[in-house]
Short mmCIF file of C-alpha atoms in Angstrom, two decimals:
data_model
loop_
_atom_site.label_atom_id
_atom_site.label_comp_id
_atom_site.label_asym_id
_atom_site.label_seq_id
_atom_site.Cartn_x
_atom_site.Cartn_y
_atom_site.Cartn_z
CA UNK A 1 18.12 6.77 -23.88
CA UNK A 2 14.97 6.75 -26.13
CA UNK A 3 12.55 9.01 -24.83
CA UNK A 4 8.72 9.30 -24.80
CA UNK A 5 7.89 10.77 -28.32
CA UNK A 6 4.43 13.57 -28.33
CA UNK A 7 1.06 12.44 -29.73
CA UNK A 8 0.01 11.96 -32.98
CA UNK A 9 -2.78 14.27 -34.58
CA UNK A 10 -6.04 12.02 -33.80
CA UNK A 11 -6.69 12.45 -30.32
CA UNK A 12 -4.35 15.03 -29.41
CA UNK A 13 -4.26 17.60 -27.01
CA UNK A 14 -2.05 20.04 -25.47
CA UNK A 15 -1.20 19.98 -21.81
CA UNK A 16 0.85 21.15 -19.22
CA UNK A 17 4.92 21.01 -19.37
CA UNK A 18 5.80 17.80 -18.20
CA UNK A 19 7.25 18.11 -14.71
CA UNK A 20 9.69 15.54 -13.41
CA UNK A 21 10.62 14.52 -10.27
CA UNK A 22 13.52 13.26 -9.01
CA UNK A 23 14.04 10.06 -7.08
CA UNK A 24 16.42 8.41 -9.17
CA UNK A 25 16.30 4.69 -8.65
CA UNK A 26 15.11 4.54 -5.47
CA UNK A 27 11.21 4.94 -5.18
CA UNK A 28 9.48 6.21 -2.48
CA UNK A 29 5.89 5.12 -0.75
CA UNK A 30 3.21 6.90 -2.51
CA UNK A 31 0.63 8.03 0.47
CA UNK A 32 -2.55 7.86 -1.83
CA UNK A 33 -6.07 8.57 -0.85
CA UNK A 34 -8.14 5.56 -2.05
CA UNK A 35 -11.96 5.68 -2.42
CA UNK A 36 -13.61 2.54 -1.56
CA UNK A 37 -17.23 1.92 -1.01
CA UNK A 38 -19.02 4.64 -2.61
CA UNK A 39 -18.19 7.40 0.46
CA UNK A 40 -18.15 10.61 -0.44
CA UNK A 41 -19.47 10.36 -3.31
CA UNK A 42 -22.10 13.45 -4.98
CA UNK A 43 -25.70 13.16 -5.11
CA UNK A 44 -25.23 13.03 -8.77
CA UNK A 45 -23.29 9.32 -7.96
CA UNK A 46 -25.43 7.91 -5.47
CA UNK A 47 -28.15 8.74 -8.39
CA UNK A 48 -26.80 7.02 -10.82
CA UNK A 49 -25.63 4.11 -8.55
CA UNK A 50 -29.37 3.41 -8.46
CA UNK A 51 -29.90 3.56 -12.58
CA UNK A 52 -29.82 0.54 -14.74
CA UNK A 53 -27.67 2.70 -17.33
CA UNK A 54 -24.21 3.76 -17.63
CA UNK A 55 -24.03 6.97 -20.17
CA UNK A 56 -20.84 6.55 -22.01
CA UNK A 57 -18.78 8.83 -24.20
CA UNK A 58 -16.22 6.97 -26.47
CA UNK A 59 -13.41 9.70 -27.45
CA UNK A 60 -10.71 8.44 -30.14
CA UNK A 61 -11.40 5.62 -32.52
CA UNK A 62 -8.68 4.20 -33.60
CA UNK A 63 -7.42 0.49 -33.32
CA UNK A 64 -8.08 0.62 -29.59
CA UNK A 65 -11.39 3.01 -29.72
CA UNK A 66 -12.80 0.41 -32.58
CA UNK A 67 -12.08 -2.44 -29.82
CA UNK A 68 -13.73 -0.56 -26.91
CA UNK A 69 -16.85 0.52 -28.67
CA UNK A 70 -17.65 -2.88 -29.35
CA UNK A 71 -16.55 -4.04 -26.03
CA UNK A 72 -19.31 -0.95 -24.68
CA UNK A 73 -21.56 -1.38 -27.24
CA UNK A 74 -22.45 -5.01 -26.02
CA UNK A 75 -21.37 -4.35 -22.29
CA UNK A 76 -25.07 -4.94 -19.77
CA UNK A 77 -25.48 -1.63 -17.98
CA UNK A 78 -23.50 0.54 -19.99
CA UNK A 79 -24.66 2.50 -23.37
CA UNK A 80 -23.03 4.39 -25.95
CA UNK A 81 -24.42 7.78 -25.93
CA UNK A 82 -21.66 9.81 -27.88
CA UNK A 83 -18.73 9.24 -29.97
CA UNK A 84 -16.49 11.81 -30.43
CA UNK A 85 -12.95 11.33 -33.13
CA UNK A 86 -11.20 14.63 -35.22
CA UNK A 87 -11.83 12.41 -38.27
CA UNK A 88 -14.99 12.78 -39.45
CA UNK A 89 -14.97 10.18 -41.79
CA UNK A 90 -14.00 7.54 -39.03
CA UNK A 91 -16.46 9.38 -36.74
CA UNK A 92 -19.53 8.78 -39.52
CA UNK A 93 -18.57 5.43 -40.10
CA UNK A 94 -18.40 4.33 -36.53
CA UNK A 95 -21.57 6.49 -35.84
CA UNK A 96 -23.44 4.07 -38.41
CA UNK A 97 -23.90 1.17 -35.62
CA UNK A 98 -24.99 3.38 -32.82
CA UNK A 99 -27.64 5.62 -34.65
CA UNK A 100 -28.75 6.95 -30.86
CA UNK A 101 -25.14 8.28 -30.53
CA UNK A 102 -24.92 11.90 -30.76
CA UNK A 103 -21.28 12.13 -32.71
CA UNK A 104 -18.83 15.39 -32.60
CA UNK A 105 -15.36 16.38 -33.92
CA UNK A 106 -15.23 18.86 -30.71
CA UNK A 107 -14.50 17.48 -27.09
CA UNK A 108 -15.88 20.16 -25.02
CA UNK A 109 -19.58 19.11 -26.46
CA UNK A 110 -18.91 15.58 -25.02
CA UNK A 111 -17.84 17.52 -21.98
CA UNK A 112 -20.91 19.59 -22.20
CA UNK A 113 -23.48 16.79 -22.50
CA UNK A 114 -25.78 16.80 -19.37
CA UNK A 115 -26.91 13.05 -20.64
CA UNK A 116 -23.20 11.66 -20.79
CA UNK A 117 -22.07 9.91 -17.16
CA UNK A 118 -18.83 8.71 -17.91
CA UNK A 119 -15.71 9.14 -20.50
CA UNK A 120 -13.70 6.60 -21.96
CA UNK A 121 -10.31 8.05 -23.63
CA UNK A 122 -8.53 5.98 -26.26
CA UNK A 123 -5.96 8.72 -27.40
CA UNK A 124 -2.75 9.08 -27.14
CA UNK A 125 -0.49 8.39 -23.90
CA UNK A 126 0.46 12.51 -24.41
CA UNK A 127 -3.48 13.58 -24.36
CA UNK A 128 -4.24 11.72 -21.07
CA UNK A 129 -3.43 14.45 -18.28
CA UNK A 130 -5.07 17.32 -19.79
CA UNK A 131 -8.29 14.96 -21.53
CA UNK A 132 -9.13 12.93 -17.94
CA UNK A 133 -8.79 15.92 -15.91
CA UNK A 134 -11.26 18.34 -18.25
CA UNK A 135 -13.54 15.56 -18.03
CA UNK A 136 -13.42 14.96 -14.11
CA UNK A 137 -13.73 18.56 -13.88
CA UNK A 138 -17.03 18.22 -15.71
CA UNK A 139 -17.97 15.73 -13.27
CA UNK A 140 -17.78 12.88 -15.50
CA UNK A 141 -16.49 9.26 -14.72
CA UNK A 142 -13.35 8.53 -16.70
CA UNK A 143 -11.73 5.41 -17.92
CA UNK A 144 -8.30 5.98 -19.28
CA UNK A 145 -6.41 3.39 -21.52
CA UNK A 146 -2.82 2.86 -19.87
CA UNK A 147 -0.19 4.88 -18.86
CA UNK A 148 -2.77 7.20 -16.83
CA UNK A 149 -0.59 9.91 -17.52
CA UNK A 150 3.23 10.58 -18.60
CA UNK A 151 4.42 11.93 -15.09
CA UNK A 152 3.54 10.81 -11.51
CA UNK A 153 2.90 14.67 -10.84
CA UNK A 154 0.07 14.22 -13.51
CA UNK A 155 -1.09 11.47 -12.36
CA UNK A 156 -1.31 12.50 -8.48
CA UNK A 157 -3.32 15.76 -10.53
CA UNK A 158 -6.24 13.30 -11.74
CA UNK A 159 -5.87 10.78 -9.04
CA UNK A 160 -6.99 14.30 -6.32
CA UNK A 161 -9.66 15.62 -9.12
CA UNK A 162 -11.23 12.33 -9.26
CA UNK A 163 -11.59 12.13 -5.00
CA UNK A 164 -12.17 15.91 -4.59
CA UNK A 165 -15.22 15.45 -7.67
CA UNK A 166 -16.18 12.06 -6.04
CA UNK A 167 -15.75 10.51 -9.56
CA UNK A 168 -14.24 7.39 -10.90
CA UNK A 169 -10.81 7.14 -12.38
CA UNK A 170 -10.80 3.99 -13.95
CA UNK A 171 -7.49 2.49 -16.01
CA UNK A 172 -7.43 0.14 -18.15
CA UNK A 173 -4.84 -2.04 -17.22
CA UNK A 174 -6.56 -5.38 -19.20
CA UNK A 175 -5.00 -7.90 -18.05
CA UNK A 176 -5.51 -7.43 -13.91
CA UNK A 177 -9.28 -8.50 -15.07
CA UNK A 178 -7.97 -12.11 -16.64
CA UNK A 179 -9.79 -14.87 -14.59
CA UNK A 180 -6.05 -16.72 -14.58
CA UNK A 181 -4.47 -13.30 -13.20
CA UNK A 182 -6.56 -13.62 -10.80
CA UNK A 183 -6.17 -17.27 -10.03
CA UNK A 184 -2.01 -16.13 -10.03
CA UNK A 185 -3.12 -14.16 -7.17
CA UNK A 186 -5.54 -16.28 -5.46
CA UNK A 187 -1.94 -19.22 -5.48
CA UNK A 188 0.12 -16.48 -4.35
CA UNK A 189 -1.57 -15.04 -1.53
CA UNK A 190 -2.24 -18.18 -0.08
CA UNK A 191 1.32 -19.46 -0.24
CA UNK A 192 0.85 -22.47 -2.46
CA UNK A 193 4.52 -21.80 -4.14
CA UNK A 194 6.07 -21.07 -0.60
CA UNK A 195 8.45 -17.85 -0.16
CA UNK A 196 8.74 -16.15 -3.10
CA UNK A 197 11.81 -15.24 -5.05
CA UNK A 198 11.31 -13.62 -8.78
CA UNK A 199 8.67 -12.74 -11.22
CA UNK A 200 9.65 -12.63 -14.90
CA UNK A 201 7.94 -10.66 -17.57
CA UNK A 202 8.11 -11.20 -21.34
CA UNK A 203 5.88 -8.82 -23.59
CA UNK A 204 7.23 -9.68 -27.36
CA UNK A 205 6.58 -9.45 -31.03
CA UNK A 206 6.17 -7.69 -34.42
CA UNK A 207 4.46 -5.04 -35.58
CA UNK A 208 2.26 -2.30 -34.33
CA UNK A 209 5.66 -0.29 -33.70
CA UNK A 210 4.43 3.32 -32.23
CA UNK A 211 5.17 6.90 -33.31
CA UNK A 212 3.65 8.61 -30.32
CA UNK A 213 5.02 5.82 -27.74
CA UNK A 214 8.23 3.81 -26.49
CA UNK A 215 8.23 0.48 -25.77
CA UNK A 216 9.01 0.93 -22.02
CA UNK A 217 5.73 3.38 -21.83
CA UNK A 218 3.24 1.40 -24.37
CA UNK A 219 4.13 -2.16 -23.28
CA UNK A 220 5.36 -1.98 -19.24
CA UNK A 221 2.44 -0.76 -17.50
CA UNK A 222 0.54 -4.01 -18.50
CA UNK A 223 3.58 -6.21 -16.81
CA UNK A 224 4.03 -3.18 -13.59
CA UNK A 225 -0.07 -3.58 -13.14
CA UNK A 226 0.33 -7.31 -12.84
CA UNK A 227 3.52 -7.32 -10.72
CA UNK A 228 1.85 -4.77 -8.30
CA UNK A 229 -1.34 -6.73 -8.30
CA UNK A 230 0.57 -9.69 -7.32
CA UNK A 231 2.90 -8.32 -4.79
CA UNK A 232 2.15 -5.48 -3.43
CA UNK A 233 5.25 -4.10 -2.27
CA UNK A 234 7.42 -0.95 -2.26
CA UNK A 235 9.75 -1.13 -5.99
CA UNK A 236 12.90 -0.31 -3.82
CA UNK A 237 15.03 -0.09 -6.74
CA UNK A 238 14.90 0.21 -10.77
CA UNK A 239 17.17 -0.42 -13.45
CA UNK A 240 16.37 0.33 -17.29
CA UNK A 241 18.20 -0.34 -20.36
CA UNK A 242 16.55 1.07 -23.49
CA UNK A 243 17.73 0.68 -27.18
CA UNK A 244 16.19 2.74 -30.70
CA UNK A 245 16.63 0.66 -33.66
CA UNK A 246 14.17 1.75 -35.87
CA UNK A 247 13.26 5.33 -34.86
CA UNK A 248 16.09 7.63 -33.15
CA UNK A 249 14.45 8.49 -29.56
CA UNK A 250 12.04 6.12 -29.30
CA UNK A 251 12.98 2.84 -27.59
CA UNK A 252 11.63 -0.67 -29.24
CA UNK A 253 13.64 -2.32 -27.22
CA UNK A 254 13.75 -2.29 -22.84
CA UNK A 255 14.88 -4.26 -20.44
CA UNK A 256 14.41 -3.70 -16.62
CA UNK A 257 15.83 -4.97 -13.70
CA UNK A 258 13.79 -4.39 -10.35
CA UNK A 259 14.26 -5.02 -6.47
CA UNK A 260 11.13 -4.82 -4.25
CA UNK A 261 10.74 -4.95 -0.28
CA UNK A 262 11.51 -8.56 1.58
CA UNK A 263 14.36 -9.29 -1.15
CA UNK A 264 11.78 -10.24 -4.25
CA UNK A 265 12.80 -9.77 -7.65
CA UNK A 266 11.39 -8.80 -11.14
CA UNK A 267 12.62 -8.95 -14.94
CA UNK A 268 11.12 -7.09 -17.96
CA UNK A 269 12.12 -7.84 -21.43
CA UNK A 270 10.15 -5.69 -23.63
CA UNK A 271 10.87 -5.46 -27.34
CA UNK A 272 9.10 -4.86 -30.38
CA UNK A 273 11.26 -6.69 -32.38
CA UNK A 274 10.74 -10.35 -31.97
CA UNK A 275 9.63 -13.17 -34.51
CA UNK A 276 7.24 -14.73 -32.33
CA UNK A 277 4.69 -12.77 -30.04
CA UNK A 278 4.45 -13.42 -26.32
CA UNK A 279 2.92 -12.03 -23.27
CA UNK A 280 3.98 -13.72 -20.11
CA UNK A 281 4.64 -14.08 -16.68
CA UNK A 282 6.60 -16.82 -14.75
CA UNK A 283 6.81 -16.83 -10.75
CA UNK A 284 9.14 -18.75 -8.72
CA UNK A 285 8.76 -19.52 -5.08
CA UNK A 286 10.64 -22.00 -3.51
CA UNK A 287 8.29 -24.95 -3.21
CA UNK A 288 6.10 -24.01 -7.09
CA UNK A 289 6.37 -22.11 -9.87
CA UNK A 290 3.28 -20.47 -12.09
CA UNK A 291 3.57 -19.70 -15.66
CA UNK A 292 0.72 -17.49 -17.35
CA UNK A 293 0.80 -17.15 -21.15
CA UNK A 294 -1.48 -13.94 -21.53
CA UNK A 295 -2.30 -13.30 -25.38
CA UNK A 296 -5.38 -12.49 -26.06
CA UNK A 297 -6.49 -15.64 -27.91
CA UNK A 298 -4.44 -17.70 -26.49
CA UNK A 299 -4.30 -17.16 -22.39
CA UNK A 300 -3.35 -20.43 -19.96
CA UNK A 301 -1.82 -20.66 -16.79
CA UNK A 302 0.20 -23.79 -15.51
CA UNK A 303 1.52 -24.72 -12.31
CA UNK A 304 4.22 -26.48 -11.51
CA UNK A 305 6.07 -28.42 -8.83
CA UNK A 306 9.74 -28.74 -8.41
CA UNK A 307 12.01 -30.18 -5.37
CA UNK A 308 15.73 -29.28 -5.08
CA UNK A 309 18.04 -32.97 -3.94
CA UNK A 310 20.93 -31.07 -1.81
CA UNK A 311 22.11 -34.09 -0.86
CA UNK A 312 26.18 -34.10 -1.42
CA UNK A 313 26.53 -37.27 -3.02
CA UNK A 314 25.60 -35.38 -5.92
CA UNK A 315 29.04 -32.81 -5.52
CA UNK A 316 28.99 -29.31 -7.45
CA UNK A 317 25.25 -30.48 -8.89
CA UNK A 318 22.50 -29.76 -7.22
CA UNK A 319 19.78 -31.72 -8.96
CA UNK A 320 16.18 -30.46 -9.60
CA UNK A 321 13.10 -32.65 -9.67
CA UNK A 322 10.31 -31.74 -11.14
CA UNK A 323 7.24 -33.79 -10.16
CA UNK A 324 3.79 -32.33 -12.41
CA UNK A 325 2.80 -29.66 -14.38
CA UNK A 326 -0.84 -28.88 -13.71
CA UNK A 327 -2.30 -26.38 -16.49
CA UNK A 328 -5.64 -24.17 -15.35
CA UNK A 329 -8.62 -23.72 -17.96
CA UNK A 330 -9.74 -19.92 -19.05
CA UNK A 331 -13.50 -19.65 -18.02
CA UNK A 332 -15.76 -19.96 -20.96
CA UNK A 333 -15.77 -16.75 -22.07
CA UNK A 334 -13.78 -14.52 -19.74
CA UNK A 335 -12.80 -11.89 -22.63
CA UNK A 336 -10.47 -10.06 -20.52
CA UNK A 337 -11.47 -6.60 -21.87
CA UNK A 338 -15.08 -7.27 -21.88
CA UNK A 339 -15.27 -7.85 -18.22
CA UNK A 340 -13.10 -4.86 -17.58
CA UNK A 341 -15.58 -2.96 -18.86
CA UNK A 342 -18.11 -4.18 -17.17
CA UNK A 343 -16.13 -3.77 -13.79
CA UNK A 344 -15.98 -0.32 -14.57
CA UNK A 345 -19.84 -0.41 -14.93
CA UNK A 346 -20.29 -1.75 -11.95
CA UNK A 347 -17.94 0.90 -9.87
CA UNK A 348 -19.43 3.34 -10.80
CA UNK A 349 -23.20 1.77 -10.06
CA UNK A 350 -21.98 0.56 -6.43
CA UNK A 351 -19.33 3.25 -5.60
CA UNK A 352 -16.82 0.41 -5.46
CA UNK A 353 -12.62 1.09 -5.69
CA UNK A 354 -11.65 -1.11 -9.15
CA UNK A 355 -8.37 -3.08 -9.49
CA UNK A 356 -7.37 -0.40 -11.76
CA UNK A 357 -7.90 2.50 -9.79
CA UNK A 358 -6.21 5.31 -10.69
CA UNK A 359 -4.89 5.58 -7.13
CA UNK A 360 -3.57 1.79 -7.76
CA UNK A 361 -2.60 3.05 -11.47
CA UNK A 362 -0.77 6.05 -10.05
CA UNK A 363 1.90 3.06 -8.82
CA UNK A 364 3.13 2.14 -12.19
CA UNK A 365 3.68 5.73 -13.52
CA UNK A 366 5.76 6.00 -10.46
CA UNK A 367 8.30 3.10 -11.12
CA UNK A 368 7.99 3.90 -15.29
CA UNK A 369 9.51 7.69 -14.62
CA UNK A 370 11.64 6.50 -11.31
CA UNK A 371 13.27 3.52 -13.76
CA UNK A 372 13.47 5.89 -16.56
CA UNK A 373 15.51 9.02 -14.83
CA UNK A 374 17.60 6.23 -12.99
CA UNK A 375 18.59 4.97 -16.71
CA UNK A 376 19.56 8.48 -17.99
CA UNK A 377 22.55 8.14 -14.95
CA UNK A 378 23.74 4.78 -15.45
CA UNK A 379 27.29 5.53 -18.21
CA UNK A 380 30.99 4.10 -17.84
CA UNK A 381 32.04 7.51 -18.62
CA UNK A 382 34.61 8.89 -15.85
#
């Protein structure tokens, strides 16, 4: 089974031992304290809540880091006021467009900047824990790029220091922010495809293959955010199959089985290894189905209705009829990752719990490691 491999040298950190717990591949009810309109929050908060700016500290630019401070740099209510990256090089040439950006190869200076409200981390998955915590500790806002952390212990660590600190824990899980995603939603919760049955996940392609990464950790939480967005119910049971072609130990290739509460089911195919790139989602009910093609420059969502003919004239067949396919248009616009970040501006302004909580977040870890220990016991061995 192809494990989660350890950081690479920009970004990283060292944190605690990784603790594991477990459940095998059953998953149990998180009870998670969730933080919802501004309560509880410090005087610090409720101060800023009534600013026009948002402070931010980008940490680790890299592909990701490149993408976000642009994404900041034009976000309304939100200003980049330090950049911080152990390559000074990449540090001086990103520090070039934000000349009011105080820029540092050390993290506890970021930490240490009275002027700084919030801290967005695109490191590695490995620096996560022991990054997000310092910085809640500090009594800064965080955003966090996906998996929140590489254990649900760690993640249950920042998902208290962020309530106890009355601070933000913000993921970003992209694609919960998607104006169709949330249309899926909108369909789903009101019934239009009747009792539903199975969501299917495909997130395919070349390139971009990870050394401080799997597949099943870099690629799943996007497709566990989604699937937990749309139905939120208990993941009663997991099962992973992984496969390393290209580096021993590191999976670039998973698929995942999964059984949730009232009899619904989910499939993940996951592979970095694929001729064609793809990101989608199909959901069946038994009256429509909705299919959501979710790459970034090319995102649509179609609905579709189908009938089943049972009558028995028809023998061992059972027909299917399917009557209109009715595609949905992306809002002018809707850059998925811009208007994350701005939802993450506006949290921490109103006091507000996002979609990508890191109470909500704490969810996926929980089915990545349950899925994950339940595929280190499944052998034919006797």
């Amino acid at each position: 089974m192809a494990g989660r491999a350890r950081a690479g040298a920009r970004g990283r950190a060292r944190g605690a031992p990784r603790r594991r717990r477990r459940v095998g591949g059953r998953l149990q009810r998180a009870a998670l304290p969730v933080r919802a309109g501004g309560r509880g929050l410090s005087g610090a908060s409720r101060a800023l809540m009534r600013s026009t700016t948002v402070n931010v500290a980008l940490v680790g630019l890299g592909y990701w880091g490149a993408n976000l401070l642009r994404t900041f740099g034009k976000t309304p209510g939100a200003r980049i006021a330090a950049l911080c990256d152990q390559e000074e090089q990449q540090l001086a040439r990103s520090g070039e467009a934000h000349a009011g950006a105080r820029c540092v190869t050390d993290y506890a200076k970021v930490l240490a900047t009275a002027a700084v409200d919030a801290v967005v981390l695109a490191t590695p998955p490995a620096s996560h824990h022991v990054l997000a915590l310092a910085a809640l500790r500090a009594g800064k806002h965080v955003w966090v790029e996906k998996p929140l952390a590489l254990t649900a212990a760690q993640g249950r660590e920042l998902v208290e220091a962020a309530r106890a600190g009355g601070r933000l824990l913000f993921v970003d899980e992209t694609f919960l922010y998607d104006p169709l995603v949330g249309e899926m939603k909108r369909l789903v919760d009101r019934g239009v495809l009747g009792q539903l049955y199975h969501l299917s996940f495909e997130r395919l392609g070349m390139g971009r293959i990870r050394r401080d990464s799997n597949v099943w950790w870099n690629s799943a939480p996007h497709d566990l955010a989604i699937l937990l967005h749309l139905v939120p119910r208990r993941v009663v049971r997991a099962r992973l199959h992984e496969h390393a072609h290209l580096r021993p130990g590191i999976a670039d290739m998973a698929v995942c089985d999964l059984e949730l509460e009232d009899g619904i089911s989910a499939h993940l195919y996951l592979s970095w290894l694929h001729p064609e790139k793809t990101a989608s989602v199909t959901v069946v009910g038994s009256e429509r189905m909705l299919r959501y093609e979710g790459r970034f420059k090319k995102r649509t969502l179609t609905l579709y209705d189908y009938t089943l003919d049972t009558d028995d004239r028809h023998g061992n067949l059972v027909p299917v009829r399917q009557f209109a396919a009715r595609p949905l248009e992306v809002p002018a616009g809707a850059e998925p990752l811009g208007l994350a970040a701005r939802h993450f501006v506006d949290s921490i302004r109103t006091g507000t719990e996002p979609l990508s909580s890191g109470a909500r977040s704490l969810r996926v870890v929980e089915v990545l490691e349950a899925a994950e220990h339940a595929a280190t016991r499944h052998s034919l061995d006797a």
